[in-house]
Every structure is written in structure tokens, then in C-alpha cells.
């Protein structure tokens, strides 16, 4: 089955800095890569996603890049704000459409 | 539109007891997922349904866990008998199809004592 590795497990930045979270996947048939944000005690919520026919996608301060050859994808958050502090999960959905998550990155943005 | 509904929100049981969780997905969503999220970890897929058929249950501990999605709508997840290591949040999610945005319910926090 699919295996998703996520790094780093924790990331501390100053407000206004950029943050980058990286994920790798194992199943070359995977074609859908969402990113979820989970605040403490709440449900995961989708913040951005990308499909395998696209190399990059942006939504305001958030961008995701995908390298199919290397089987890795990354989340980029620019101009970080304290409200960006949360746990971020990458996921990959493969040929059988099962959605597999990484272990998560705790992002801490200090004012 | 209404979101994914789960109940109960919290449950405390003793080890070796049984427990059941219920999930009502977003109307029209064919794909339903059950995830187990242990504190500090990512969601682990237990079972995925497409309508009322099972797509993947490879990580479901079938000696104690069971799930069904009768009529391809609501779903129940059961644990019998529970172990201490089953303490976790059980998240239900649904999507229109596979490879599409999954919407999560609030989850059920299970504590096994």
C-alpha cells in the first residue's frame, strides 16, 4: 500500500517568515495530494490540494509543489501569522483511491 | 450543506467491553472513510467504503474491529473487545468519490480504562 513520509515533525518560525513542509510518497499511481490543517481538538480541514497533472498550485499565502519523478510534494506558507500555528498533514491518494496521511508537522509561529 | 455527523463525541469504557460509533456522511458522498488518530499522530486509515462496498480494510484489526455501511449511506464502526491501546479519536470522513476532498466529522474520542 501507499506510504507517506513527512518532515519535519515540528517547525518553529518567527511571524513573517516562510515555512516549508515536505512529503514523499511510495505509490507511483498516486494522483491526488491534499494538505490538511488540524487545530488542537478540532477536525482536519483541507487547505490546498494538487493533482498529478499540475506541478504547482497557489492560494494566497499557501502554495504546493509536486515532483512526480522524485515522488515528493511540499507545502509552502509565506508571511506566516500566529493563526497559522497548527498541525499540518500531507496525504496521498493512489490507484485504489485510498487516502493515506503522513504523521504530521506541528507548526509554531511566534509573534 | 450539512457536514459529516458522528456520535457519540466522547466515550469511556473499560477494557474488554464493546463500543460502537456511528457516522452519517454528507449527502451524495459515495466514499466513506474511518480513521484512527492516536494523540500526536496522523490519521490511520482503518477502512474505506465506496458506496456499500469495501475498498480497503488492510489496516483494520479484524479480530476486534468491524464496520459496515448498509445501504451505502450511514456507517457504524464497532470494537469488541476493546483494548487499552484502542484509546484514540475515531474520525469519519466522506468524499464525493475517491481522489477528492475528504470532509471530516468532529470525531469520537474513545478512552479505554
mmCIF file of C-alpha atoms in Angstrom:
data_model
loop_
_atom_site.group_PDB
_atom_site.id
_atom_site.type_symbol
_atom_site.label_atom_id
_atom_site.label_comp_id
_atom_site.label_asym_id
_atom_site.label_seq_id
_atom_site.Cartn_x
_atom_site.Cartn_y
_atom_site.Cartn_z
ATOM 1 C CA UNK A 1 0.000 0.000 0.000
ATOM 2 C CA UNK A 2 0.869 3.680 -0.059
ATOM 3 C CA UNK A 3 3.425 5.049 2.431
ATOM 4 C CA UNK A 4 3.704 8.790 3.094
ATOM 5 C CA UNK A 5 6.693 10.275 4.938
ATOM 6 C CA UNK A 6 6.513 13.826 6.277
ATOM 7 C CA UNK A 7 9.242 16.156 7.543
ATOM 8 C CA UNK A 8 9.909 17.926 9.806
ATOM 9 C CA UNK A 9 7.801 16.737 12.729
ATOM 10 C CA UNK A 10 7.989 20.196 14.337
ATOM 11 C CA UNK A 11 8.770 23.571 12.818
ATOM 12 C CA UNK A 12 9.187 26.836 14.687
ATOM 13 C CA UNK A 13 9.297 30.131 12.801
ATOM 14 C CA UNK A 14 9.005 33.817 13.548
ATOM 15 C CA UNK A 15 5.947 35.680 12.368
ATOM 16 C CA UNK A 16 6.501 36.848 8.796
ATOM 17 C CA UNK A 17 8.931 34.063 7.936
ATOM 18 C CA UNK A 18 8.203 31.313 5.425
ATOM 19 C CA UNK A 19 7.566 27.698 6.355
ATOM 20 C CA UNK A 20 8.149 24.647 4.200
ATOM 21 C CA UNK A 21 6.898 21.117 4.920
ATOM 22 C CA UNK A 22 7.980 18.210 2.745
ATOM 23 C CA UNK A 23 6.405 14.838 1.990
ATOM 24 C CA UNK A 24 7.385 11.799 -0.032
ATOM 25 C CA UNK A 25 5.123 9.009 -1.247
ATOM 26 C CA UNK A 26 5.787 5.499 -2.446
ATOM 27 C CA UNK A 27 2.994 4.592 -4.869
ATOM 28 C CA UNK A 28 3.720 5.915 -8.356
ATOM 29 C CA UNK A 29 -0.012 5.514 -9.153
ATOM 30 C CA UNK A 30 -0.929 8.217 -6.612
ATOM 31 C CA UNK A 31 -2.511 11.174 -8.344
ATOM 32 C CA UNK A 32 -4.147 13.346 -5.667
ATOM 33 C CA UNK A 33 -2.231 15.145 -2.905
ATOM 34 C CA UNK A 34 -4.179 17.156 -0.325
ATOM 35 C CA UNK A 35 -2.890 19.108 2.666
ATOM 36 C CA UNK A 36 -4.921 19.361 5.857
ATOM 37 C CA UNK A 37 -4.650 21.718 8.822
ATOM 38 C CA UNK A 38 -5.714 20.491 12.243
ATOM 39 C CA UNK A 39 -6.031 22.865 15.161
ATOM 40 C CA UNK A 40 -5.957 21.485 18.681
ATOM 41 C CA UNK A 41 -9.057 19.456 19.447
ATOM 42 C CA UNK A 42 -10.609 20.075 16.031
ATOM 43 C CA UNK A 43 -11.139 18.093 12.862
ATOM 44 C CA UNK A 44 -8.671 18.164 9.958
ATOM 45 C CA UNK A 45 -9.655 20.659 7.282
ATOM 46 C CA UNK A 46 -8.404 20.864 3.703
ATOM 47 C CA UNK A 47 -6.280 23.920 2.959
ATOM 48 C CA UNK A 48 -4.996 23.112 -0.533
ATOM 49 C CA UNK A 49 -4.657 20.141 -2.859
ATOM 50 C CA UNK A 50 -2.881 19.291 -6.087
ATOM 51 C CA UNK A 51 -3.308 16.639 -8.772
ATOM 52 C CA UNK A 52 -0.591 14.828 -10.623
ATOM 53 C CA UNK A 53 -1.133 16.721 -13.871
ATOM 54 C CA UNK A 54 -0.105 20.001 -12.193
ATOM 55 C CA UNK A 55 3.331 20.978 -10.878
ATOM 56 C CA UNK A 56 2.383 23.872 -8.634
ATOM 57 C CA UNK A 57 -0.716 25.476 -7.176
ATOM 58 C CA UNK A 58 -1.097 28.690 -5.159
ATOM 59 C CA UNK A 59 -3.801 30.098 -2.962
ATOM 60 C CA UNK A 60 -2.870 33.435 -1.414
ATOM 61 C CA UNK A 61 -0.063 32.721 1.111
ATOM 62 C CA UNK A 62 -0.138 28.956 0.561
ATOM 63 C CA UNK A 63 1.433 27.018 -2.293
ATOM 64 C CA UNK A 64 2.028 23.355 -3.015
ATOM 65 C CA UNK A 65 4.597 21.925 -5.410
ATOM 66 C CA UNK A 66 4.709 18.385 -6.796
ATOM 67 C CA UNK A 67 7.626 16.480 -8.301
ATOM 68 C CA UNK A 68 6.209 13.248 -9.731
ATOM 69 C CA UNK A 69 9.578 11.921 -10.823
ATOM 70 C CA UNK A 70 11.019 12.171 -7.336
ATOM 71 C CA UNK A 71 7.654 11.345 -5.730
ATOM 72 C CA UNK A 72 7.667 14.257 -3.357
ATOM 73 C CA UNK A 73 5.488 17.279 -2.722
ATOM 74 C CA UNK A 74 5.838 20.299 -0.476
ATOM 75 C CA UNK A 75 3.695 22.891 1.276
ATOM 76 C CA UNK A 76 4.946 26.469 1.346
ATOM 77 C CA UNK A 77 3.435 29.087 3.641
ATOM 78 C CA UNK A 78 4.683 32.645 3.209
ATOM 79 C CA UNK A 79 4.324 35.576 5.608
ATOM 80 C CA UNK A 80 3.370 33.268 8.451
ATOM 81 C CA UNK A 81 0.988 34.517 11.129
ATOM 82 C CA UNK A 82 0.322 33.224 14.662
ATOM 83 C CA UNK A 83 -3.028 31.820 13.490
ATOM 84 C CA UNK A 84 -1.100 29.518 11.130
ATOM 85 C CA UNK A 85 0.055 27.595 14.208
ATOM 86 C CA UNK A 86 -1.437 24.103 13.953
ATOM 87 C CA UNK A 87 -0.584 20.574 12.881
ATOM 88 C CA UNK A 88 -0.349 20.110 9.118
ATOM 89 C CA UNK A 89 -0.840 16.754 7.406
ATOM 90 C CA UNK A 90 0.014 15.771 3.876
ATOM 91 C CA UNK A 91 -1.794 12.889 2.218
ATOM 92 C CA UNK A 92 -1.699 10.901 -0.981
ATOM 93 C CA UNK A 93 -4.445 9.083 -2.813
ATOM 94 C CA UNK A 94 -3.431 6.332 -5.143
ATOM 95 C CA UNK A 95 -4.667 3.930 -7.738
ATOM 96 C CA UNK A 96 -7.282 2.428 -5.425
ATOM 97 C CA UNK A 97 -8.150 5.929 -4.162
ATOM 98 C CA UNK A 98 -7.248 5.126 -0.553
ATOM 99 C CA UNK A 99 -6.241 8.332 1.252
ATOM 100 C CA UNK A 100 -3.037 7.840 3.272
ATOM 101 C CA UNK A 101 -1.772 10.509 5.662
ATOM 102 C CA UNK A 102 1.679 11.483 6.840
ATOM 103 C CA UNK A 103 2.464 11.720 10.550
ATOM 104 C CA UNK A 104 2.047 15.471 10.682
ATOM 105 C CA UNK A 105 4.109 18.627 11.270
ATOM 106 C CA UNK A 106 3.460 20.860 14.238
ATOM 107 C CA UNK A 107 3.997 24.432 13.069
ATOM 108 C CA UNK A 108 4.570 27.063 15.753
ATOM 109 C CA UNK A 109 4.581 30.708 14.673
ATOM 110 C CA UNK A 110 5.953 33.069 17.294
ATOM 111 C CA UNK A 111 4.858 36.727 17.305
ATOM 112 C CA UNK B 1 -24.753 21.762 3.269
ATOM 113 C CA UNK B 2 -24.702 19.686 6.421
ATOM 114 C CA UNK B 3 -21.342 18.252 7.354
ATOM 115 C CA UNK B 4 -20.300 14.762 8.411
ATOM 116 C CA UNK B 5 -22.104 13.816 11.608
ATOM 117 C CA UNK B 6 -20.597 11.486 14.187
ATOM 118 C CA UNK B 7 -21.792 10.196 17.519
ATOM 119 C CA UNK B 8 -21.066 9.928 20.314
ATOM 120 C CA UNK B 9 -18.494 12.710 20.786
ATOM 121 C CA UNK B 10 -16.911 11.049 23.796
ATOM 122 C CA UNK B 11 -16.927 7.531 25.181
ATOM 123 C CA UNK B 12 -15.204 5.967 28.170
ATOM 124 C CA UNK B 13 -15.289 2.188 28.526
ATOM 125 C CA UNK B 14 -13.417 -0.480 30.401
ATOM 126 C CA UNK B 15 -11.089 -2.853 28.580
ATOM 127 C CA UNK B 16 -12.808 -5.917 27.161
ATOM 128 C CA UNK B 17 -16.095 -4.020 26.769
ATOM 129 C CA UNK B 18 -17.596 -3.306 23.368
ATOM 130 C CA UNK B 19 -18.333 0.055 21.772
ATOM 131 C CA UNK B 20 -19.917 1.318 18.565
ATOM 132 C CA UNK B 21 -19.536 4.571 16.668
ATOM 133 C CA UNK B 22 -21.931 5.994 14.123
ATOM 134 C CA UNK B 23 -21.275 8.192 11.092
ATOM 135 C CA UNK B 24 -23.634 9.963 8.705
ATOM 136 C CA UNK B 25 -21.705 11.286 5.686
ATOM 137 C CA UNK B 26 -22.520 14.299 3.561
ATOM 138 C CA UNK B 27 -25.492 13.558 1.329
ATOM 139 C CA UNK B 28 -24.444 12.178 -2.031
ATOM 140 C CA UNK B 29 -20.920 11.250 -0.977
ATOM 141 C CA UNK B 30 -20.082 7.785 -2.248
ATOM 142 C CA UNK B 31 -16.797 7.357 -0.395
ATOM 143 C CA UNK B 32 -16.669 6.973 3.378
ATOM 144 C CA UNK B 33 -13.533 6.582 5.499
ATOM 145 C CA UNK B 34 -12.924 5.589 9.101
ATOM 146 C CA UNK B 35 -9.622 6.766 10.567
ATOM 147 C CA UNK B 36 -7.997 6.167 13.942
ATOM 148 C CA UNK B 37 -5.964 9.113 15.253
ATOM 149 C CA UNK B 38 -3.819 8.436 18.289
ATOM 150 C CA UNK B 39 -2.676 11.561 20.135
ATOM 151 C CA UNK B 40 0.247 13.192 18.347
ATOM 152 C CA UNK B 41 -0.025 11.032 15.232
ATOM 153 C CA UNK B 42 -1.553 11.279 11.780
ATOM 154 C CA UNK B 43 -4.896 9.699 10.918
ATOM 155 C CA UNK B 44 -4.514 5.990 10.173
ATOM 156 C CA UNK B 45 -6.992 4.560 7.691
ATOM 157 C CA UNK B 46 -8.992 1.685 9.158
ATOM 158 C CA UNK B 47 -11.486 1.111 6.365
ATOM 159 C CA UNK B 48 -12.715 2.812 3.209
ATOM 160 C CA UNK B 49 -16.092 2.226 1.577
ATOM 161 C CA UNK B 50 -17.212 3.074 -1.927
ATOM 162 C CA UNK B 51 -20.998 3.077 -1.631
ATOM 163 C CA UNK B 52 -21.603 -0.105 0.381
ATOM 164 C CA UNK B 53 -18.523 -1.968 -0.829
ATOM 165 C CA UNK B 54 -15.146 -2.119 0.924
ATOM 166 C CA UNK B 55 -12.238 -0.551 -0.984
ATOM 167 C CA UNK B 56 -9.532 -1.049 1.643
ATOM 168 C CA UNK B 57 -9.590 -2.626 5.104
ATOM 169 C CA UNK B 58 -5.993 -3.794 5.176
ATOM 170 C CA UNK B 59 -5.233 -1.969 8.449
ATOM 171 C CA UNK B 60 -8.431 -2.904 10.252
ATOM 172 C CA UNK B 61 -7.722 -5.299 13.162
ATOM 173 C CA UNK B 62 -10.408 -7.705 12.078
ATOM 174 C CA UNK B 63 -10.214 -9.849 15.210
ATOM 175 C CA UNK B 64 -11.770 -6.995 17.186
ATOM 176 C CA UNK B 65 -12.910 -4.260 14.791
ATOM 177 C CA UNK B 66 -15.797 -4.438 12.360
ATOM 178 C CA UNK B 67 -17.512 -1.874 10.178
ATOM 179 C CA UNK B 68 -20.478 -1.776 7.895
ATOM 180 C CA UNK B 69 -22.170 0.660 5.591
ATOM 181 C CA UNK B 70 -25.592 -0.723 4.903
ATOM 182 C CA UNK B 71 -27.469 0.906 2.014
ATOM 183 C CA UNK B 72 -24.343 2.900 1.167
ATOM 184 C CA UNK B 73 -25.147 5.823 3.482
ATOM 185 C CA UNK B 74 -24.640 5.652 7.270
ATOM 186 C CA UNK B 75 -21.841 3.614 8.726
ATOM 187 C CA UNK B 76 -21.023 2.032 12.074
ATOM 188 C CA UNK B 77 -17.645 1.017 13.446
ATOM 189 C CA UNK B 78 -17.540 -1.481 16.298
ATOM 190 C CA UNK B 79 -14.788 -2.596 18.643
ATOM 191 C CA UNK B 80 -15.237 -5.818 20.585
ATOM 192 C CA UNK B 81 -13.444 -6.385 22.898
ATOM 193 C CA UNK B 82 -11.642 -3.075 23.438
ATOM 194 C CA UNK B 83 -8.018 -2.844 24.500
ATOM 195 C CA UNK B 84 -6.182 -0.015 26.239
ATOM 196 C CA UNK B 85 -4.308 0.775 23.009
ATOM 197 C CA UNK B 86 -7.602 1.492 21.234
ATOM 198 C CA UNK B 87 -7.787 4.805 23.087
ATOM 199 C CA UNK B 88 -7.843 7.360 20.268
ATOM 200 C CA UNK B 89 -10.044 9.696 18.283
ATOM 201 C CA UNK B 90 -12.054 7.891 15.621
ATOM 202 C CA UNK B 91 -12.662 10.128 12.643
ATOM 203 C CA UNK B 92 -15.185 9.538 9.928
ATOM 204 C CA UNK B 93 -14.765 11.329 6.604
ATOM 205 C CA UNK B 94 -16.610 11.342 3.312
ATOM 206 C CA UNK B 95 -15.935 12.489 -0.230
ATOM 207 C CA UNK B 96 -17.896 12.612 -3.470
ATOM 208 C CA UNK B 97 -15.629 9.946 -4.901
ATOM 209 C CA UNK B 98 -12.147 8.649 -4.199
ATOM 210 C CA UNK B 99 -9.328 11.086 -5.025
ATOM 211 C CA UNK B 100 -11.446 14.072 -3.974
ATOM 212 C CA UNK B 101 -11.590 16.357 -0.949
ATOM 213 C CA UNK B 102 -12.438 14.392 2.169
ATOM 214 C CA UNK B 103 -14.604 16.170 4.739
ATOM 215 C CA UNK B 104 -14.133 15.086 8.329
ATOM 216 C CA UNK B 105 -16.583 14.753 11.165
ATOM 217 C CA UNK B 106 -15.839 16.039 14.680
ATOM 218 C CA UNK B 107 -14.649 12.591 15.720
ATOM 219 C CA UNK B 108 -15.356 10.345 18.678
ATOM 220 C CA UNK B 109 -12.808 10.422 21.469
ATOM 221 C CA UNK B 110 -12.565 6.920 22.959
ATOM 222 C CA UNK B 111 -10.863 6.296 26.269
ATOM 223 C CA UNK B 112 -10.357 2.679 27.332
ATOM 224 C CA UNK B 113 -9.549 2.268 31.023
#
